[in-house]
């Protein structure tokens, strides 16, 4: 039973990390353009190659 | 989506900041033709290439792009021009209610995330407890697990339950009952009771049921909200792209582009050929043909000369016009129609949605059942604690998951099915009103017909080729019809050089052999007596003039759609502002027996009112400005995306493309959605009939409550998803 003392906190901590990650991704606007995101993954353009394009990664 | 609101605030603060610092303004542009990854790239590159633009981020789902730019270095019109250069039509979107709706979306999603996290972790502990019952789990470990569950559940319920608590509080303070009242009561009582039982070390602990319920309900609410935001956004884009601007000629002769709303009477406006006229006024200089079909329903263009009136919203076809504005903005005929539309809409009355109708019956029943369980057990002498536990079990079991989750899911599946077929559902209750329709009223020009003339009869290829060669230089509907007819018949069109257009008369080109003319009978040297409004003549040197006749063709699938609606049991009627002869012919061709021509907007409303008075539920399908009041007055309304913007605003749904098929699809999906919602209610009632007696008898354990609730939610959701791929026909 003593294993519960660290297993439960560990499980909650991992779940909590998932929740924090979800809230962060929501705040960062990752759910705002789900159609576009699937296309951007295929975009080969090097973001750093053009100084104008560099700002695009910021949202 | 919450980001949009923050960006809005950032934009406002930036605008007010110190002038010495580099200023950044943010603007959202609607870009209609953005369809794929390559488009995102082109749009962003076209904007980023402009000096003064610091950032451009395209959103493919919303067909919008957010641009940050320095207003001192680059203007908004330059941004729109740059996109036009890349092949995209763009327009500025006013920050409006949509931003709030998107922020609300984000808020619901965050609460759903919290409820989901809590539900999963509590379920993890609950399953251990249930599994431990058959094994050697210690009572102290069970209590520990309950305490941990309470620790997770309490903040989650307080945070995730707020949308329901607020709505229930609002309803109660207005002395009404809505679905959120039993939901809130169930969740709050279950949590409070579970907390009390946890302190006493009892096993009647329902944290899992309360939190899972919240998660399911929030999922339903989020889906409902998101579809609505998406449809509202798409509709906003359509209208934004059609915002009118006008070229105003200043006193010094300089021409300036201004939005139509800023015009005042007395201004001189230059209207280019092909442009929509921005104000009511009188022609000062030049002649042209004006397409007034959106206002009057008349297909044929009207010829205008100096001194004659023109109206806002009509299209100037053949030559530039200088117009003195007489009435602008709110004073135009267009705005008058807008006001008529608003008053018609108010007269329609409030529609009570299906879920709310059900809630009115269901919510009192739930409370009565819960209360009678409590009283029953008290009378049986079971003590208040056992009585309350049984009453809460009743509340949890009856908690209206089916009503609060399944109806939104049906709505979401139905509207995304319509969306994928080019039908944008704008009104939240539009689907339910469409399902009740038994009488379909169609406008003629632009709805039943294409709204543009088509060449009829057979012509010699050489004459058609010559006419199309000249016609390719003009915007007149007849010229375009000639070019279309020629290319449909596989005739190669060689665009003629040096064509002159004389507005109101025709086209002329001087060749080595003499003049080639295309236009009215008079223009081609024939008697006025032979002139007809629906034909043009071609006169080539050394040959007799040849006539081409036109007619406003039916939409390609009009006949089949009419017969399918007929077979589906709908009564059909044509109601048009056009001449009676033209209406009769089109109605006859389409196979519709009832028709009325020459109706003005207020007469159309009167007709709809008469139908309503005789108990009919009328669907109005129309596109013109003259239809807008009727669209607002009808029980439900559809409008093609080629319609005037005011009509699109009035309609419950807008459909895209050249076909009428979407009418059938919209009606069929609406009926299927209603049937499915009723099926879901039935499923929910069956669950209740089975589990409520158990709950009232006090036999429901936390395990049964959690399983029954999740199972009923999953069943109704799965049932609703069938609508996505189901083949639908009206007759069924």
PDB file of N, CA and C in Angstrom, chain B residues 58-101:
ATOM      1  N   UNK B  58      -2.328  33.778 -42.109  1.00  0.00           N
ATOM      2  CA  UNK B  58      -3.579  33.360 -42.738  1.00  0.00           C
ATOM      3  C   UNK B  58      -4.247  32.279 -41.897  1.00  0.00           C
ATOM      4  N   UNK B  59      -5.570  32.303 -41.866  1.00  0.00           N
ATOM      5  CA  UNK B  59      -6.353  31.276 -41.192  1.00  0.00           C
ATOM      6  C   UNK B  59      -7.224  30.593 -42.231  1.00  0.00           C
ATOM      7  N   UNK B  60      -6.878  29.348 -42.541  1.00  0.00           N
ATOM      8  CA  UNK B  60      -7.559  28.645 -43.634  1.00  0.00           C
ATOM      9  C   UNK B  60      -8.989  28.253 -43.258  1.00  0.00           C
ATOM     10  N   UNK B  61      -9.205  27.891 -41.984  1.00  0.00           N
ATOM     11  CA  UNK B  61     -10.550  27.482 -41.568  1.00  0.00           C
ATOM     12  C   UNK B  61     -11.541  28.615 -41.724  1.00  0.00           C
ATOM     13  N   UNK B  62     -11.111  29.812 -41.351  1.00  0.00           N
ATOM     14  CA  UNK B  62     -12.022  30.958 -41.384  1.00  0.00           C
ATOM     15  C   UNK B  62     -11.928  31.729 -42.696  1.00  0.00           C
ATOM     16  N   UNK B  63     -10.977  31.370 -43.583  1.00  0.00           N
ATOM     17  CA  UNK B  63     -10.721  32.110 -44.816  1.00  0.00           C
ATOM     18  C   UNK B  63     -10.441  33.585 -44.528  1.00  0.00           C
ATOM     19  N   UNK B  64      -9.527  33.791 -43.581  1.00  0.00           N
ATOM     20  CA  UNK B  64      -9.197  35.148 -43.181  1.00  0.00           C
ATOM     21  C   UNK B  64      -7.702  35.278 -43.014  1.00  0.00           C
ATOM     22  N   UNK B  65      -7.226  36.517 -43.055  1.00  0.00           N
ATOM     23  CA  UNK B  65      -5.820  36.728 -42.769  1.00  0.00           C
ATOM     24  C   UNK B  65      -5.703  37.916 -41.819  1.00  0.00           C
ATOM     25  N   UNK B  66      -4.866  37.738 -40.791  1.00  0.00           N
ATOM     26  CA  UNK B  66      -4.642  38.798 -39.813  1.00  0.00           C
ATOM     27  C   UNK B  66      -3.340  39.496 -40.176  1.00  0.00           C
ATOM     28  N   UNK B  67      -3.396  40.778 -40.444  1.00  0.00           N
ATOM     29  CA  UNK B  67      -2.220  41.514 -40.892  1.00  0.00           C
ATOM     30  C   UNK B  67      -1.842  42.560 -39.862  1.00  0.00           C
ATOM     31  N   UNK B  68      -0.544  42.605 -39.506  1.00  0.00           N
ATOM     32  CA  UNK B  68      -0.044  43.686 -38.655  1.00  0.00           C
ATOM     33  C   UNK B  68       0.755  44.605 -39.561  1.00  0.00           C
ATOM     34  N   UNK B  69       0.417  45.879 -39.535  1.00  0.00           N
ATOM     35  CA  UNK B  69       1.130  46.796 -40.428  1.00  0.00           C
ATOM     36  C   UNK B  69       1.264  48.169 -39.793  1.00  0.00           C
ATOM     37  N   UNK B  70       2.175  48.965 -40.358  1.00  0.00           N
ATOM     38  CA  UNK B  70       2.409  50.322 -39.893  1.00  0.00           C
ATOM     39  C   UNK B  70       1.540  51.261 -40.727  1.00  0.00           C
ATOM     40  N   UNK B  71       0.501  51.850 -40.147  1.00  0.00           N
ATOM     41  CA  UNK B  71      -0.435  52.653 -40.946  1.00  0.00           C
ATOM     42  C   UNK B  71       0.210  53.900 -41.569  1.00  0.00           C
ATOM     43  N   UNK B  72       1.389  54.324 -41.030  1.00  0.00           N
ATOM     44  CA  UNK B  72       2.043  55.489 -41.632  1.00  0.00           C
ATOM     45  C   UNK B  72       2.741  55.138 -42.938  1.00  0.00           C
ATOM     46  N   UNK B  73       3.071  53.865 -43.094  1.00  0.00           N
ATOM     47  CA  UNK B  73       3.856  53.479 -44.269  1.00  0.00           C
ATOM     48  C   UNK B  73       3.026  52.771 -45.331  1.00  0.00           C
ATOM     49  N   UNK B  74       1.925  52.166 -44.921  1.00  0.00           N
ATOM     50  CA  UNK B  74       1.152  51.412 -45.902  1.00  0.00           C
ATOM     51  C   UNK B  74      -0.334  51.517 -45.554  1.00  0.00           C
ATOM     52  N   UNK B  75      -1.152  51.633 -46.573  1.00  0.00           N
ATOM     53  CA  UNK B  75      -2.589  51.787 -46.359  1.00  0.00           C
ATOM     54  C   UNK B  75      -3.321  50.469 -46.531  1.00  0.00           C
ATOM     55  N   UNK B  76      -4.522  50.454 -46.023  1.00  0.00           N
ATOM     56  CA  UNK B  76      -5.338  49.241 -46.094  1.00  0.00           C
ATOM     57  C   UNK B  76      -5.616  48.846 -47.543  1.00  0.00           C
ATOM     58  N   UNK B  77      -5.885  49.860 -48.399  1.00  0.00           N
ATOM     59  CA  UNK B  77      -6.216  49.542 -49.797  1.00  0.00           C
ATOM     60  C   UNK B  77      -5.023  48.931 -50.523  1.00  0.00           C
ATOM     61  N   UNK B  78      -3.776  49.286 -50.071  1.00  0.00           N
ATOM     62  CA  UNK B  78      -2.599  48.663 -50.690  1.00  0.00           C
ATOM     63  C   UNK B  78      -2.543  47.174 -50.375  1.00  0.00           C
ATOM     64  N   UNK B  79      -2.952  46.833 -49.157  1.00  0.00           N
ATOM     65  CA  UNK B  79      -2.977  45.421 -48.765  1.00  0.00           C
ATOM     66  C   UNK B  79      -3.954  44.659 -49.657  1.00  0.00           C
ATOM     67  N   UNK B  80      -5.146  45.257 -49.845  1.00  0.00           N
ATOM     68  CA  UNK B  80      -6.179  44.589 -50.638  1.00  0.00           C
ATOM     69  C   UNK B  80      -5.738  44.486 -52.096  1.00  0.00           C
ATOM     70  N   UNK B  81      -5.057  45.551 -52.579  1.00  0.00           N
ATOM     71  CA  UNK B  81      -4.561  45.524 -53.960  1.00  0.00           C
ATOM     72  C   UNK B  81      -3.498  44.448 -54.147  1.00  0.00           C
ATOM     73  N   UNK B  82      -2.608  44.325 -53.154  1.00  0.00           N
ATOM     74  CA  UNK B  82      -1.548  43.316 -53.252  1.00  0.00           C
ATOM     75  C   UNK B  82      -2.152  41.919 -53.345  1.00  0.00           C
ATOM     76  N   UNK B  83      -3.215  41.685 -52.581  1.00  0.00           N
ATOM     77  CA  UNK B  83      -3.874  40.386 -52.641  1.00  0.00           C
ATOM     78  C   UNK B  83      -4.572  40.198 -53.981  1.00  0.00           C
ATOM     79  N   UNK B  84      -5.159  41.269 -54.490  1.00  0.00           N
ATOM     80  CA  UNK B  84      -5.800  41.195 -55.801  1.00  0.00           C
ATOM     81  C   UNK B  84      -4.760  40.836 -56.855  1.00  0.00           C
ATOM     82  N   UNK B  85      -3.536  41.404 -56.699  1.00  0.00           N
ATOM     83  CA  UNK B  85      -2.455  41.102 -57.628  1.00  0.00           C
ATOM     84  C   UNK B  85      -2.078  39.628 -57.587  1.00  0.00           C
ATOM     85  N   UNK B  86      -2.200  39.015 -56.409  1.00  0.00           N
ATOM     86  CA  UNK B  86      -1.881  37.594 -56.272  1.00  0.00           C
ATOM     87  C   UNK B  86      -3.068  36.715 -56.644  1.00  0.00           C
ATOM     88  N   UNK B  87      -4.189  37.342 -57.002  1.00  0.00           N
ATOM     89  CA  UNK B  87      -5.343  36.571 -57.456  1.00  0.00           C
ATOM     90  C   UNK B  87      -6.383  36.294 -56.383  1.00  0.00           C
ATOM     91  N   UNK B  88      -6.372  37.067 -55.300  1.00  0.00           N
ATOM     92  CA  UNK B  88      -7.353  36.845 -54.235  1.00  0.00           C
ATOM     93  C   UNK B  88      -8.219  38.082 -54.029  1.00  0.00           C
ATOM     94  N   UNK B  89      -9.508  37.861 -53.875  1.00  0.00           N
ATOM     95  CA  UNK B  89     -10.400  38.962 -53.541  1.00  0.00           C
ATOM     96  C   UNK B  89     -10.421  39.087 -52.030  1.00  0.00           C
ATOM     97  N   UNK B  90     -10.180  40.296 -51.539  1.00  0.00           N
ATOM     98  CA  UNK B  90     -10.127  40.470 -50.085  1.00  0.00           C
ATOM     99  C   UNK B  90     -10.951  41.671 -49.674  1.00  0.00           C
ATOM    100  N   UNK B  91     -11.389  41.680 -48.434  1.00  0.00           N
ATOM    101  CA  UNK B  91     -12.131  42.819 -47.914  1.00  0.00           C
ATOM    102  C   UNK B  91     -11.904  42.908 -46.425  1.00  0.00           C
ATOM    103  N   UNK B  92     -11.948  44.141 -45.907  1.00  0.00           N
ATOM    104  CA  UNK B  92     -11.755  44.338 -44.478  1.00  0.00           C
ATOM    105  C   UNK B  92     -12.985  43.853 -43.719  1.00  0.00           C
ATOM    106  N   UNK B  93     -12.735  43.233 -42.564  1.00  0.00           N
ATOM    107  CA  UNK B  93     -13.860  42.810 -41.737  1.00  0.00           C
ATOM    108  C   UNK B  93     -13.914  43.696 -40.504  1.00  0.00           C
ATOM    109  N   UNK B  94     -15.075  44.196 -40.219  1.00  0.00           N
ATOM    110  CA  UNK B  94     -15.224  45.015 -39.026  1.00  0.00           C
ATOM    111  C   UNK B  94     -15.132  44.108 -37.814  1.00  0.00           C
ATOM    112  N   UNK B  95     -14.386  44.521 -36.764  1.00  0.00           N
ATOM    113  CA  UNK B  95     -14.374  43.707 -35.558  1.00  0.00           C
ATOM    114  C   UNK B  95     -15.775  43.754 -34.965  1.00  0.00           C
ATOM    115  N   UNK B  96     -16.417  42.635 -34.881  1.00  0.00           N
ATOM    116  CA  UNK B  96     -17.816  42.664 -34.467  1.00  0.00           C
ATOM    117  C   UNK B  96     -18.138  41.571 -33.487  1.00  0.00           C
ATOM    118  N   UNK B  97     -19.378  41.159 -33.478  1.00  0.00           N
ATOM    119  CA  UNK B  97     -19.818  40.129 -32.540  1.00  0.00           C
ATOM    120  C   UNK B  97     -19.073  38.809 -32.730  1.00  0.00           C
ATOM    121  N   UNK B  98     -18.492  38.617 -33.936  1.00  0.00           N
ATOM    122  CA  UNK B  98     -17.824  37.355 -34.199  1.00  0.00           C
ATOM    123  C   UNK B  98     -16.626  37.133 -33.276  1.00  0.00           C
ATOM    124  N   UNK B  99     -15.908  38.234 -32.993  1.00  0.00           N
ATOM    125  CA  UNK B  99     -14.749  38.121 -32.115  1.00  0.00           C
ATOM    126  C   UNK B  99     -15.189  37.651 -30.732  1.00  0.00           C
ATOM    127  N   UNK B 100     -16.325  38.156 -30.258  1.00  0.00           N
ATOM    128  CA  UNK B 100     -16.846  37.739 -28.958  1.00  0.00           C
ATOM    129  C   UNK B 100     -17.230  36.264 -28.989  1.00  0.00           C
ATOM    130  N   UNK B 101     -17.855  35.858 -30.095  1.00  0.00           N
ATOM    131  CA  UNK B 101     -18.282  34.463 -30.232  1.00  0.00           C
ATOM    132  C   UNK B 101     -17.065  33.552 -30.201  1.00  0.00           C
TER     133      UNK B 101
END
